[in-house]
């Protein structure tokens, strides 16, 4: 089993943190490439972080209304 960490990307040159506004997955859920994982607000940008790998969500590391740093792990997906 291969595991992949989905991380918060950098949305702009000065972005250092984002606010999670919605979590769309639960542990044990099967996701496909492109499925929405979380919605975030990053300064002036609202975005959705999508799955970049297909598999099963085995660990969610963010919560709605939480503030996280660029590079933090959103969730772990096992292929």
Short mmCIF file of C-alpha atoms in Angstrom, two decimals:
data_model
loop_
_atom_site.label_atom_id
_atom_site.label_comp_id
_atom_site.label_asym_id
_atom_site.label_seq_id
_atom_site.Cartn_x
_atom_site.Cartn_y
_atom_site.Cartn_z
CA UNK A 1 0.00 0.00 0.00
CA UNK A 2 1.34 3.39 -1.03
CA UNK A 3 0.32 6.49 0.95
CA UNK A 4 0.23 10.05 -0.35
CA UNK A 5 -0.01 13.27 1.64
CA UNK A 6 -2.21 15.97 0.15
CA UNK A 7 -0.77 19.31 1.26
CA UNK A 8 -1.87 22.94 1.27
CA UNK A 9 -0.33 24.58 -1.80
CA UNK A 10 0.98 28.13 -2.02
CA UNK A 11 -1.64 30.32 -3.70
CA UNK A 12 0.43 33.48 -4.08
CA UNK A 13 3.85 34.91 -3.38
CA UNK A 14 2.89 36.17 0.08
CA UNK A 15 0.51 33.40 1.16
CA UNK A 16 1.70 31.74 4.36
CA UNK A 17 -1.56 30.45 5.82
CA UNK A 18 -5.10 29.55 4.80
CA UNK A 19 -8.44 29.14 6.54
CA UNK A 20 -10.28 25.87 5.88
CA UNK A 21 -13.94 26.69 5.17
CA UNK A 22 -15.22 23.18 4.39
CA UNK A 23 -14.01 19.58 4.53
CA UNK A 24 -15.60 17.38 1.84
CA UNK A 25 -14.22 13.95 2.79
CA UNK A 26 -14.32 11.56 5.73
CA UNK A 27 -11.86 8.89 6.83
CA UNK A 28 -12.51 5.69 4.93
CA UNK A 29 -13.98 7.50 1.94
CA UNK A 30 -12.79 6.47 -1.52
CA UNK A 31 -11.71 9.42 -3.69
CA UNK A 32 -10.82 9.79 -7.36
CA UNK A 33 -8.34 12.21 -8.90
CA UNK A 34 -10.01 15.63 -9.01
CA UNK A 35 -12.49 15.00 -6.18
CA UNK A 36 -12.76 18.00 -3.83
CA UNK A 37 -11.02 17.49 -0.49
CA UNK A 38 -11.31 20.89 1.25
CA UNK A 39 -12.26 24.48 0.51
CA UNK A 40 -9.90 27.21 1.69
CA UNK A 41 -9.66 30.99 1.86
CA UNK A 42 -6.15 32.31 1.26
CA UNK A 43 -6.01 36.08 1.67
CA UNK A 44 -7.93 37.25 -1.43
CA UNK A 45 -8.39 33.80 -2.98
CA UNK A 46 -11.03 31.15 -2.34
CA UNK A 47 -10.06 27.74 -3.70
CA UNK A 48 -10.74 24.05 -3.52
CA UNK A 49 -7.93 21.58 -2.93
CA UNK A 50 -8.63 18.46 -4.98
CA UNK A 51 -7.32 14.92 -4.71
CA UNK A 52 -4.26 14.44 -6.89
CA UNK A 53 -4.32 10.67 -6.38
CA UNK A 54 -7.07 8.04 -6.23
CA UNK A 55 -7.49 5.89 -3.15
CA UNK A 56 -8.95 5.76 0.34
CA UNK A 57 -8.70 8.65 2.81
CA UNK A 58 -6.95 7.17 5.85
CA UNK A 59 -6.26 10.32 7.90
CA UNK A 60 -7.73 13.83 7.90
CA UNK A 61 -5.51 16.43 9.54
CA UNK A 62 -7.57 19.63 9.17
CA UNK A 63 -10.90 20.86 10.48
CA UNK A 64 -13.45 23.37 9.22
CA UNK A 65 -12.75 26.88 10.57
CA UNK A 66 -9.13 26.02 11.29
CA UNK A 67 -6.12 28.06 10.14
CA UNK A 68 -3.19 26.16 8.63
CA UNK A 69 0.20 26.90 7.11
CA UNK A 70 1.14 26.43 3.47
CA UNK A 71 2.68 22.96 3.23
CA UNK A 72 0.62 21.45 6.05
CA UNK A 73 -0.87 18.03 5.35
CA UNK A 74 -4.62 18.15 4.64
CA UNK A 75 -5.14 14.40 4.50
CA UNK A 76 -3.45 11.10 3.75
CA UNK A 77 -4.71 8.90 0.89
CA UNK A 78 -3.73 5.25 0.50
CA UNK A 79 -3.71 3.69 -2.97
#
